[in-house]
Structures are given as structure tokens and as C-alpha cells.
CSV table of C-alpha atoms in Angstrom, one decimal:
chain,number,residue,atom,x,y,z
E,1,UNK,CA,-20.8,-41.9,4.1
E,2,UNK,CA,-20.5,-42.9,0.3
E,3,UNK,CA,-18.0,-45.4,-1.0
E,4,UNK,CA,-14.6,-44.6,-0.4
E,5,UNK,CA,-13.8,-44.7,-4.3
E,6,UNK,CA,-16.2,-41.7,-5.0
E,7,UNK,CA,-15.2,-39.8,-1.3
E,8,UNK,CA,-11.7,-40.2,-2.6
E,9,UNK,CA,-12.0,-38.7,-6.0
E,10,UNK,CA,-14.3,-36.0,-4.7
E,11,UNK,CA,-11.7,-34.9,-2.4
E,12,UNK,CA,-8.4,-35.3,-5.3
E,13,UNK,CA,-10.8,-32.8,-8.0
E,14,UNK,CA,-10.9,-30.8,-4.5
E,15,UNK,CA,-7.3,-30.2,-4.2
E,16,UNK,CA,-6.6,-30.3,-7.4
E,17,UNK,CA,-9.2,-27.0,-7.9
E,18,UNK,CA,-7.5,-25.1,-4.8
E,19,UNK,CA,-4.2,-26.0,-6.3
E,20,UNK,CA,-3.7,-27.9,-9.4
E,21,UNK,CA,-2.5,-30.9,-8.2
E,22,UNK,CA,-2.8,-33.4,-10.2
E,23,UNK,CA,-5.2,-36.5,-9.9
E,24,UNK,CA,-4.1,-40.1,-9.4
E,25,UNK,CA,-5.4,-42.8,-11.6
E,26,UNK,CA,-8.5,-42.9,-9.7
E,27,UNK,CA,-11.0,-41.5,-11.9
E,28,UNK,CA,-10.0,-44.1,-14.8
E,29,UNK,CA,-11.8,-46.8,-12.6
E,30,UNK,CA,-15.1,-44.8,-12.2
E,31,UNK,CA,-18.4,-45.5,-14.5
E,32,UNK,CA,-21.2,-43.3,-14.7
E,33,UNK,CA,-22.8,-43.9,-11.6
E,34,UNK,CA,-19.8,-43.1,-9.7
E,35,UNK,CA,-19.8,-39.5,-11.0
E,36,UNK,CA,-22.9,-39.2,-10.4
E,37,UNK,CA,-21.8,-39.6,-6.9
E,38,UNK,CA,-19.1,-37.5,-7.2
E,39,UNK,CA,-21.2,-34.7,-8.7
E,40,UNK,CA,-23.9,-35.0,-5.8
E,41,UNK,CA,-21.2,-34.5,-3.1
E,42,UNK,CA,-20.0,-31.3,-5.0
E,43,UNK,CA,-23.2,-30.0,-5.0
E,44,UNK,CA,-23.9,-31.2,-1.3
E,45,UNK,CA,-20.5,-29.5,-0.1
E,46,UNK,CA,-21.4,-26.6,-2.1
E,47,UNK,CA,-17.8,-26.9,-4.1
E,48,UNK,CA,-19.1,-27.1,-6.9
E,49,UNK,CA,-17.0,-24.7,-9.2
E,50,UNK,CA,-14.0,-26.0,-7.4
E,51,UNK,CA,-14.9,-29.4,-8.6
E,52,UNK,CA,-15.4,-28.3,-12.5
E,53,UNK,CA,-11.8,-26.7,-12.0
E,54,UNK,CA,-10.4,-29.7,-11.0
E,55,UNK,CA,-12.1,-32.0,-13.5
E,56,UNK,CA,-10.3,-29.8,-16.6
E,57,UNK,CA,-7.4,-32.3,-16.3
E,58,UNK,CA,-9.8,-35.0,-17.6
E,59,UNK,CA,-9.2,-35.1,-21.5
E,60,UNK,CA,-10.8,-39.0,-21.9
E,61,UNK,CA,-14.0,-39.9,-19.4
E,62,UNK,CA,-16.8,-41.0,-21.5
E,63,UNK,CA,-18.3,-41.7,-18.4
E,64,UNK,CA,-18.3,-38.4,-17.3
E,65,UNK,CA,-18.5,-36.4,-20.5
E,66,UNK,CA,-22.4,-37.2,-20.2
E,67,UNK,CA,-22.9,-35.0,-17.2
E,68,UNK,CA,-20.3,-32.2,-17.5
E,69,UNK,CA,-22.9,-30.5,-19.6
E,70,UNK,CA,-25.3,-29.9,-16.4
E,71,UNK,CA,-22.2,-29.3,-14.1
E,72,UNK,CA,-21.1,-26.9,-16.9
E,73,UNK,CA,-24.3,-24.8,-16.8
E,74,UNK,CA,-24.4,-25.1,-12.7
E,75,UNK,CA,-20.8,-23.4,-12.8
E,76,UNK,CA,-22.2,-20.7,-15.4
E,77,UNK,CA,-25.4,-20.3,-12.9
E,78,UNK,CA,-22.9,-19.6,-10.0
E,79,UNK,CA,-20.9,-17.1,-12.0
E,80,UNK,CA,-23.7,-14.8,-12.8
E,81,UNK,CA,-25.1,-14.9,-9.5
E,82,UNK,CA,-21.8,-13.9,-7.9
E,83,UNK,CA,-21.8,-11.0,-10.6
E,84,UNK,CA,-25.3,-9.9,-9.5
E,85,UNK,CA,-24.1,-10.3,-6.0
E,86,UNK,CA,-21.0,-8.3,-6.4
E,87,UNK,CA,-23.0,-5.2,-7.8
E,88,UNK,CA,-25.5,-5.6,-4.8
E,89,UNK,CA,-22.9,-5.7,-2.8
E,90,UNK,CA,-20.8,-2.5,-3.7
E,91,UNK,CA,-24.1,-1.1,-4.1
E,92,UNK,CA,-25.7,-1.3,-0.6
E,93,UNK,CA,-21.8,-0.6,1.2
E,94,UNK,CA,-21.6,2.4,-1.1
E,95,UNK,CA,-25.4,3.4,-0.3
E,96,UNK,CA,-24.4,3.3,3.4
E,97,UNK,CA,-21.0,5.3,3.3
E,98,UNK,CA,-22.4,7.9,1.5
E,99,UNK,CA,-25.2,8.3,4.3
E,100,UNK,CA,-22.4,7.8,6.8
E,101,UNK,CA,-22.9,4.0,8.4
E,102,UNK,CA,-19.9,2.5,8.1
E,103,UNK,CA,-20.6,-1.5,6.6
E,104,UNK,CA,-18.2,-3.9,6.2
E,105,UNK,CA,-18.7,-6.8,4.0
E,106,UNK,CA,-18.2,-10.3,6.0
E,107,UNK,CA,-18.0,-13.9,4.5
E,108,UNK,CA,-19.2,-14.1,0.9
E,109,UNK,CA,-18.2,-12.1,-2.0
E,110,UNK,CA,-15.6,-11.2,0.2
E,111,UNK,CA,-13.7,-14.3,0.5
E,112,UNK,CA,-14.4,-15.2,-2.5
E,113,UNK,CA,-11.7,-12.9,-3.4
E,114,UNK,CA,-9.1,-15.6,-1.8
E,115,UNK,CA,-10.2,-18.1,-4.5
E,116,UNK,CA,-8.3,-19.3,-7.7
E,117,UNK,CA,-11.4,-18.0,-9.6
E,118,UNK,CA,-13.7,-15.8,-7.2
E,119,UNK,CA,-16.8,-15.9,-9.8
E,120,UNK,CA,-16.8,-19.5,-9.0
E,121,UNK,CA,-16.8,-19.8,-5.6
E,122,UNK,CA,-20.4,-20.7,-4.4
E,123,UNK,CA,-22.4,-18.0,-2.7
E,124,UNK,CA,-25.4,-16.9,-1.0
E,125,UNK,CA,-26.6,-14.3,1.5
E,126,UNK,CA,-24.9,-10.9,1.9
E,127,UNK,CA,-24.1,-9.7,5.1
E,128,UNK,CA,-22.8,-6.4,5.8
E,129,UNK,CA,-22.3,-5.4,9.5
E,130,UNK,CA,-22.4,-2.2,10.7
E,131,UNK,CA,-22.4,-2.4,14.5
E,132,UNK,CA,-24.4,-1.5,17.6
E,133,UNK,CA,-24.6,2.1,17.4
E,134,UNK,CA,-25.4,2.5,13.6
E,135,UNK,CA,-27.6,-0.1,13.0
E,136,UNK,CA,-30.9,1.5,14.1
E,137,UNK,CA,-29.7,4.3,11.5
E,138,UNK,CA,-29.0,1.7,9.3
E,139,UNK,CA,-32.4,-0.1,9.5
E,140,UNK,CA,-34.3,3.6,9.1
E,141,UNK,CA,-32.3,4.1,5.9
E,142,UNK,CA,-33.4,0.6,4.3
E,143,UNK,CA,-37.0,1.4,5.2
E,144,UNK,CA,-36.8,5.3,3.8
E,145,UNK,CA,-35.1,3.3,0.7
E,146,UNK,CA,-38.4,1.0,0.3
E,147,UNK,CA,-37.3,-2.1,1.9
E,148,UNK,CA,-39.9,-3.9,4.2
E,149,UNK,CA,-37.9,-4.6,7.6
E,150,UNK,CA,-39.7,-5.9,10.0
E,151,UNK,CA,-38.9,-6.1,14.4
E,152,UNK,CA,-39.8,-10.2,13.4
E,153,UNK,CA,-37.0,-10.2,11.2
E,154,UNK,CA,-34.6,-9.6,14.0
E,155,UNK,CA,-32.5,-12.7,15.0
E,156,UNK,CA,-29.9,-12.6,17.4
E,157,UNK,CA,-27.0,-10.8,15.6
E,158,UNK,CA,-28.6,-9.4,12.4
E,159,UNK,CA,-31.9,-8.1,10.5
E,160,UNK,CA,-32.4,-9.9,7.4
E,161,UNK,CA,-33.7,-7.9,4.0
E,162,UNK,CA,-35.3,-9.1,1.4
E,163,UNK,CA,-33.7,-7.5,-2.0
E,164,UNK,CA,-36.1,-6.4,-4.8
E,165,UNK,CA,-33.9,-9.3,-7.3
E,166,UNK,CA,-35.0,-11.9,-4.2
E,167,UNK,CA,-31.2,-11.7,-2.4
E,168,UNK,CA,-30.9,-11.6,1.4
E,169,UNK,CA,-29.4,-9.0,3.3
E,170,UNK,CA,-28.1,-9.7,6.4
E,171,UNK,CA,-27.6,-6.6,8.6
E,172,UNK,CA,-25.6,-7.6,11.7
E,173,UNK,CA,-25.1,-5.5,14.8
E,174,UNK,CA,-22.2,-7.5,15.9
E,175,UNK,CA,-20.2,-10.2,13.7
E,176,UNK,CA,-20.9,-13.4,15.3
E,177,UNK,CA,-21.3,-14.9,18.8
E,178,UNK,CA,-18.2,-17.1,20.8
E,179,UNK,CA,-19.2,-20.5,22.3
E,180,UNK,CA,-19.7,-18.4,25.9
E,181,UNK,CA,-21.5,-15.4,26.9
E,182,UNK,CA,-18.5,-14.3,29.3
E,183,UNK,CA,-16.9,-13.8,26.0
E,184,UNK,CA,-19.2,-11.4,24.1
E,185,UNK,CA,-17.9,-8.4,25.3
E,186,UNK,CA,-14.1,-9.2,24.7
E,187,UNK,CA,-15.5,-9.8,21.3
E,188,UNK,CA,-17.7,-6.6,20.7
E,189,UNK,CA,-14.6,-4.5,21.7
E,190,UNK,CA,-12.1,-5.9,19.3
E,191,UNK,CA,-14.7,-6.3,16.5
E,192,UNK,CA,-15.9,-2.4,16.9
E,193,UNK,CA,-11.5,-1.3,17.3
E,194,UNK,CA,-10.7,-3.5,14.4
E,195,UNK,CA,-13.0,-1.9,11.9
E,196,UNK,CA,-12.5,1.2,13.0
E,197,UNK,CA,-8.3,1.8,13.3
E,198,UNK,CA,-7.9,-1.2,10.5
E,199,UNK,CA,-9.4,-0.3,6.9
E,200,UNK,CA,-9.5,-2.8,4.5
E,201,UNK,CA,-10.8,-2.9,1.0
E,202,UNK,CA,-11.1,-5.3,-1.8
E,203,UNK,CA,-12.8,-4.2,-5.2
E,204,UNK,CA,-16.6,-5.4,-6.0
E,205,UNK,CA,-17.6,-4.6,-9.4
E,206,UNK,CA,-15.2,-1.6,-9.6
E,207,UNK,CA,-15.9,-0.2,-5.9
E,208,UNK,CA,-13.9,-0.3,-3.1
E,209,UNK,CA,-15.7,-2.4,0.0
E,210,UNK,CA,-14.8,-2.9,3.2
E,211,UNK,CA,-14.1,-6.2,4.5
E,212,UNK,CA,-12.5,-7.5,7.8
E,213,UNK,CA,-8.6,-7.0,8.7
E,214,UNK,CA,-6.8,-10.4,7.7
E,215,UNK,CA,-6.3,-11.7,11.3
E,216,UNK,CA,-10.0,-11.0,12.5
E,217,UNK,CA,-11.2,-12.5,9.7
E,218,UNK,CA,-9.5,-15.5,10.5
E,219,UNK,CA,-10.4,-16.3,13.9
E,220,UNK,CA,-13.9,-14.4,12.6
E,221,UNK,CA,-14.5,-17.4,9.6
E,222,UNK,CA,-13.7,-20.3,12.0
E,223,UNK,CA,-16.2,-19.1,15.0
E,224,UNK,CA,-18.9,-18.4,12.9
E,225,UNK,CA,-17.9,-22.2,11.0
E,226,UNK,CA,-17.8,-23.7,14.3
E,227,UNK,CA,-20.8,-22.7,15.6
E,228,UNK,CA,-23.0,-23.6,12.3
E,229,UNK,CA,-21.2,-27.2,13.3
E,230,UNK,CA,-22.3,-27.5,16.9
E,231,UNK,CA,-26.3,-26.3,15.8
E,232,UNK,CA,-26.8,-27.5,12.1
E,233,UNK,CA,-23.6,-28.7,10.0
E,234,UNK,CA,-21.1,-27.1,7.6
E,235,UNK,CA,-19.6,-28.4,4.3
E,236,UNK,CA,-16.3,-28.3,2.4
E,237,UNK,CA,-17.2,-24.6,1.2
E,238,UNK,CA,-16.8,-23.1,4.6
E,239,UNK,CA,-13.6,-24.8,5.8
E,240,UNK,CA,-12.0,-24.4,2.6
E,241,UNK,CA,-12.8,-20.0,3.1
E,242,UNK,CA,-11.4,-20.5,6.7
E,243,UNK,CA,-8.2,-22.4,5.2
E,244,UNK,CA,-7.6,-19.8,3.0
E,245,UNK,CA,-7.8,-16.8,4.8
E,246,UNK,CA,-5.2,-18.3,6.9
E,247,UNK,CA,-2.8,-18.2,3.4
E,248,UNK,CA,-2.5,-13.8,3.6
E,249,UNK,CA,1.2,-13.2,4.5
E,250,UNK,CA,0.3,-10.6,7.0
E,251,UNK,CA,-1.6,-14.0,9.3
E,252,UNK,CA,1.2,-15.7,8.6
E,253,UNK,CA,3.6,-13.7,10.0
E,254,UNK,CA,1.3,-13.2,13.2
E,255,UNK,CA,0.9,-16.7,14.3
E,256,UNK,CA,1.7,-15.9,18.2
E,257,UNK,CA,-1.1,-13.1,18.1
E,258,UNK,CA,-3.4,-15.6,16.6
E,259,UNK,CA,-2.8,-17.9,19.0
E,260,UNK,CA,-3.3,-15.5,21.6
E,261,UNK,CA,-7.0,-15.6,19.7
E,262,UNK,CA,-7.4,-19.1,19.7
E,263,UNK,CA,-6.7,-19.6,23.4
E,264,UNK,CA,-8.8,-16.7,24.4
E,265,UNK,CA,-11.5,-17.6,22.6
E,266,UNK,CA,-11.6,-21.3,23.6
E,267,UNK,CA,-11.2,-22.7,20.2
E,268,UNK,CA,-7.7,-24.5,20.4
E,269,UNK,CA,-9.0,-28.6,20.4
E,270,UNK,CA,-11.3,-27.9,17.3
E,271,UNK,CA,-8.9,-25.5,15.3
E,272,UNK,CA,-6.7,-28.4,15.5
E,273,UNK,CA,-9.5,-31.4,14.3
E,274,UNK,CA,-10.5,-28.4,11.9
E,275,UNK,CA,-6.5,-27.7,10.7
E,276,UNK,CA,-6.3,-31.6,10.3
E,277,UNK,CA,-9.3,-32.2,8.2
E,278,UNK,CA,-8.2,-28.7,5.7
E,279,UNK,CA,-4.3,-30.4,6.1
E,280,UNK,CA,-4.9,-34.2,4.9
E,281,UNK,CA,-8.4,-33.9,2.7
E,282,UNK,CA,-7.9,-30.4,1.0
E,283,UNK,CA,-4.0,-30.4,0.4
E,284,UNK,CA,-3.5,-26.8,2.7
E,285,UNK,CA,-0.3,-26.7,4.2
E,286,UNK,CA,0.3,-27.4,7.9
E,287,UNK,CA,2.4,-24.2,8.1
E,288,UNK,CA,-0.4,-22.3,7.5
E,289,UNK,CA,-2.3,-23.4,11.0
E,290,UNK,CA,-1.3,-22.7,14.2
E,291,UNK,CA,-1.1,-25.3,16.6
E,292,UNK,CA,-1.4,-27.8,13.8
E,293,UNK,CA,-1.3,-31.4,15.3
E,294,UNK,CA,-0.9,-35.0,13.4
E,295,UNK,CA,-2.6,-36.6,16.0
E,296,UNK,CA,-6.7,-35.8,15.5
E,297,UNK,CA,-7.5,-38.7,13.0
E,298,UNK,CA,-9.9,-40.2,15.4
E,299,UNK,CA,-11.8,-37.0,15.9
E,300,UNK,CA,-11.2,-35.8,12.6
E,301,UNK,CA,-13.2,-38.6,11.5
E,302,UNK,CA,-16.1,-37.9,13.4
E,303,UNK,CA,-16.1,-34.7,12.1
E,304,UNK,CA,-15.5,-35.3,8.7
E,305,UNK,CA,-18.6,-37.6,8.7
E,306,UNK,CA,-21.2,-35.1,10.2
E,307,UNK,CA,-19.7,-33.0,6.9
E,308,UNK,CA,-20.8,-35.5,4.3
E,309,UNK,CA,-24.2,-36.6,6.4
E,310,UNK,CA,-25.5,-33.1,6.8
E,311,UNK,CA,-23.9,-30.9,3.7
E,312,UNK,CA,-24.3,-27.3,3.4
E,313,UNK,CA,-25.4,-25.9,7.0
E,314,UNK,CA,-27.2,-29.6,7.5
E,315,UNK,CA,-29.4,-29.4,5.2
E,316,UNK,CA,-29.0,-33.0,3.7
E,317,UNK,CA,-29.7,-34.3,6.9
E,318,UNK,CA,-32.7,-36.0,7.6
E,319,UNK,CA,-34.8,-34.0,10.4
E,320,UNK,CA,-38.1,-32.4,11.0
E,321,UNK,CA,-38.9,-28.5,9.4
E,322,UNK,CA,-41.0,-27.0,11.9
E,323,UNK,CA,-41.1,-23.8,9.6
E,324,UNK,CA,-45.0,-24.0,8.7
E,325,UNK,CA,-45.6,-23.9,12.3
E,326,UNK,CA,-46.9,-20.8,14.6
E,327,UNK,CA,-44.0,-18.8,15.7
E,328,UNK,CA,-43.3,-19.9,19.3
E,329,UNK,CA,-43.5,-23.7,18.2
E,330,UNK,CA,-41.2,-22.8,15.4
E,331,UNK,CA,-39.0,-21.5,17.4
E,332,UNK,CA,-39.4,-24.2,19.7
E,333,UNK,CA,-38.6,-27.1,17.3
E,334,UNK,CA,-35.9,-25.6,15.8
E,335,UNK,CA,-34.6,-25.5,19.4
E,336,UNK,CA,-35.2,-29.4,19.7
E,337,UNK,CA,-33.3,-29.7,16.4
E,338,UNK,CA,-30.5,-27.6,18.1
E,339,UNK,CA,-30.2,-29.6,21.0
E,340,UNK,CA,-30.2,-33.1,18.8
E,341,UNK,CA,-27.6,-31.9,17.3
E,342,UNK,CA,-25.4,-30.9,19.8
E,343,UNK,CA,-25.6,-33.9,21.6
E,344,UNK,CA,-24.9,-36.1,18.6
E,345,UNK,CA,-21.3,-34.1,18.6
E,346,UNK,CA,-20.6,-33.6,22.5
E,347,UNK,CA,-18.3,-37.1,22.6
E,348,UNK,CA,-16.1,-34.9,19.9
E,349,UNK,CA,-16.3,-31.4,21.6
E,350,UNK,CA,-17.9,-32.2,25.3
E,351,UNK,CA,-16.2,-28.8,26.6
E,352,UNK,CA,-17.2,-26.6,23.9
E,353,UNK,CA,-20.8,-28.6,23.8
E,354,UNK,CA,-21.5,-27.6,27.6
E,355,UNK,CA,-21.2,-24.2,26.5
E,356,UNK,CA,-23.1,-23.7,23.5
E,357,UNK,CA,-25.6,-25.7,25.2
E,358,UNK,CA,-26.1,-22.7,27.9
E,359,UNK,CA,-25.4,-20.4,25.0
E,360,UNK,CA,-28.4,-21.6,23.2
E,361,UNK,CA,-30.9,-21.5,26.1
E,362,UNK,CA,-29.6,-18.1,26.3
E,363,UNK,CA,-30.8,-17.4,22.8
E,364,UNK,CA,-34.4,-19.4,22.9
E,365,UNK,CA,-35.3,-16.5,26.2
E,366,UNK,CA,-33.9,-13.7,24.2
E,367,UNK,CA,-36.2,-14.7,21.0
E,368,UNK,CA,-38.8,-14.8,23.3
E,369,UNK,CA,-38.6,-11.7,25.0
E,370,UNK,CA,-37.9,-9.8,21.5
E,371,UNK,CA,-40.8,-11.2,20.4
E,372,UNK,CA,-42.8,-10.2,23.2
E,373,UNK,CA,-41.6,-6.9,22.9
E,374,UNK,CA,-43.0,-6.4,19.6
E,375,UNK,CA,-46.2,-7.2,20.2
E,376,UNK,CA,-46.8,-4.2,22.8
């Protein structure tokens, strides 16, 4: 990790963007090459316009008043994208209605509606799941609509499409996978009862989209966070989404259900290394997180330094791209980076590692036989 000083002022403009706190004496002490530091880590924990919220108590920085302008016109960047990713958004979801497939918008612009200032929360793919039964439908209308989707496209719980202004769709047939198999199905049934008897909307560029039912999304955000964790990494962005879907007064007043969730789903020791890290380095409050414990610093630790090594989804972490490679030796050595990283985090998680380890050999044979089946 980086010099406490920096780490520490990084994670004060933090809190003080979720929740205008205001900032210690800290940044007084830092020179230029400090905020650089602090800047990179923004960018690296893809926080970015959290960071330029926070840093509008600063009135006298020379230091820092050098690089604002590039921050400044990184923050203006992510704004217009979310605009353009809004429209695309309510665009495709409305597209789909109105040919009958039911989509509903998860992650994304969709919690980016649970931010101080939504424009400014950092984004990236869209992904709109429509489930088992309508996704073939939903793949024939993308192709019928001009849209090259390809069998090869097909991962393990979505098709990815490549929009005409260069932004990926991600069309998933189910939401996201739990740490064990034996838990798939208790997953698939709630996912397909929940969308269907629990509508909600938020409003993308003047249209109503669906998104996931407070509580789902919940326990929905931290799976999906956890399992980016065990096979690549995970940065500030996605724990703060997870935090703050956990803030909607209709989760909080459900906290035995959602335990119910957490237990059944086998997440309970890292929602709790998870809770503290969101608790004591973003400012949330421990109200807000079930089975909230004071006792994970050790862990925490560990966790919190495989956050700053590896940044957004790992990708700051130093290890091999097999992407140039034939497809099966692709696939192959991003299964060897898989495996490296779970072992570097089994003394953290050793229960939930044994799983996803069997969960991911499950996944290697299944992208095998897929693409097998193509080919005939």
C-alpha cells in the first residue's frame, strides 16, 4: 500500500463526498506529490467524482490547485458518459417492453441513483437481465435490430453486445452466481419471483426502468462484489454501491429477512469484514449492516490491502493477459490467474475459497462444452 498520509486523506475526501464530513488538518501537510498520490488512488478505486466532491471544502491548496484542472475535466468526462449511458439505458429497457421481454436494469446507472450526485458516480457496462425463458427472444430481437451477437459471446451468466456508440451490453439470463452450485437454484427461484410480483422503477433520462426490489438488490450487490474479490479484485466503487443500497428504509426495516439471506447464502464471515471496512474507512453507519461486528480489523486488513493492490476488478495488479492467445489457452490462463488469486485470499475466507474453487472448475468445463457446441 501507499503511505499512510496519502491512504488516509484518500479515505477523509471519501467520506466526506458520501457525506460531507468535514476533513481534518491532514491535507494542509500534503505537497504536490502527495496529491498526486491521492488522485491515482481515486482513479484506481474508481471514486473519482466522490473524491472531486469531497475536495470542494479545500479553499487554499496550491499544491493541489495544479491538478484539479485534469480531475476537473475527468469528473466532466464521467458525467457525460453517465448521460449517454442513461439514454442507452432507458432505450434498450423500453425497446424490450415494448416487444414484451421484461429487463431489469442491475448495478450501474441504477445504483447510481443512491448517490449524492448520480452523474458522478463512475460507470461502465450496462447489464439488463431478462431471464432464462426470455433471453433467447431477447437475443433474436438484438440481432433483427442489427446487433452482431455471437454463441462466442456467451459467458456463463450473460451475452455481451457491442453498442453502435462502442458501450457493452450485458444480457444476463440469471443475475449472478452464489459461491456453491447447491445454491443456484434457490437463487434462480427468488431472482425469477422477485422481478416478477416486486416492480420497481427509477427514472433514466425521463423513462421509467426497472431495477431490482431493495432487499435483493442488497444481498444481489454484495454476491456479485464478493465474487469479483475471490477471482480478480474490487475497489472502493463497488463497496461503497453495496453500503448504500443497504441505506433504503424499506432494508432497514427488514434486517431479520436479510439475515435470513446472508445465512442461506453463506455470506455471514465476509458481510461482516465487508460491513467493517464500509463502517471505519467510508463513514456508513453500523446500523445500517446486519450482523455488524467490531472485531474483523485483522481480516479487514487483509482485505483492505488486496483493494488498493489490485483496484478496479484487479486491474492494477501485476499479472499475465493471456487475451492475444487462441481461445482454449485463453481460457486456460485466465483460469491460472483465477486460481492465483484465490489462493492468495483462502487464509481470509478458507470456507468460502473451497467453494468457489469447485465453482470455478465448474465454469472452465462448461466454457468448454459451450464452446464445443458451437462449432458443430
Amino acid at each position: 500500500m501507499l503511505e499512510n498520509k496519502a491512504v488516509a486523506v484518500f479515505e477523509e475526501l471519501l467520506r466526506a463526498g458520501l457525506w460531507g464530513t468535514p476533513l481534518s488538518e491532514w491535507w494542509k501537510e500534503l505537497q504536490e506529490e502527495d496529491w498526486k498520490q491521492v488522485l491515482w488512488l481515486a482513479r484506481q478505486q474508481t471514486v473519482q467524482g466522490l473524491v472531486f466532491d469531497g475536495l470542494q471544502v479545500i479553499k487554499d491548496a496550491p499544491a493541489l490547485e495544479k491538478l484539479m484542472f485534469g480531475l476537473t475535466v475527468q469528473v466532466i468526462r464521467i458525467e457525460q458518459l453517465n448521460q449517454l449511458l442513461d439514454r442507452t439505458a432507458s432505450h434498450f429497457s423500453e425497446q424490450l417492453r415494448e416487444n414484451g421481454v421484461q429487463a431489469v436494469l442491475l448495478k450501474g446507472q441504477g445504483v447510481a441513483t443512491l448517490y449524492p450526485h448520480p452523474k458522478r458516480r463512475q460507470c461502465g457496462d450496462i447489464d439488463l437481465f431478462v431471464g432464462v425463458e426470455q433471453f433467447e427472444k431477447a437475443k433474436q430481437l438484438f440481432q433483427k435490430w442489427g446487433y452482431p451477437v455471437e454463441l462466442e459471446q456467451m459467458g456463463d451468466k450473460h451475452l455481451k453486445v457491442i453498442e453502435k456508440n462502442g458501450i457493452n451490453l450485458d444480457i444476463h439470463w440469471i443475475t449472478t452466481m452464489p459461491l456453491s452450485p447447491k445454491l443456484d437454484k434457490p437463487l434462480r427461484l427468488w431472482e425469477q419471483t422477485v422481478f416478477r410480483e416486486q416492480r420497481e422503477y427509477v427514472s433514466l433520462d425521463g423513462i421509467k426502468v426497472q431495477v431490482p426490489p431493495p432487499l435483493f438488490n442488497a444481498i444481489f450487490l454484495f454476491m456479485h462484489m464478493f465474487n469479483h474479490f475471490m477471482s480478480e479484485g474490487v475497489s472502493y466503487r463497488q463497496v461503497c454501491d453495496w453500503g448504500l443500497s443497504l441505506r433504503d428504509e424499506r432494508v432497514r426495516q427488514n434486517h431479520s429477512l436479510l439475515e435470513k439471506y446472508i445465512h442461506q447464502y453463506d455470506l455471514m464471515q465476509p458481510w461482516k469484514i465487508f460491513g467493517y471496512i464500509a463502517v471505519h474507512n467510508l463513514g456508513f453507519s453500523a446500523a445500517d449492516f446486519p450482523l455488524y461486528q467490531d472485531d474483523c480489523k485483522q481480516k479487514a486488513e487483509a482485505v483492505l490491502k488486496r483493494i488498493y493492490e489490485g483496484g478496479n476488478f484487479g486491474k492494477y495488479r501485476k499479472q499475465k493477459d493471456y487475451k492475444h492467445l487462441p481461445w482454449l489457452l485463453w481460457k486456460l490462463g485466465s483460469f491460472w490467474n483465477h486460481q492465483r488469486n484465490i489462493w492468495t485470499v483462502m487464509h481470509i475466507f478458507p470456507k468460502q475459497c473451497m467453494r468457489y474453487y469447485r465453482r470455478v472448475w465448474q465454469l472452465v468445463f462448461n466454457n468448454i462444452y459451450r464452446k464445443l457446441a458451437c462449432r458443430k
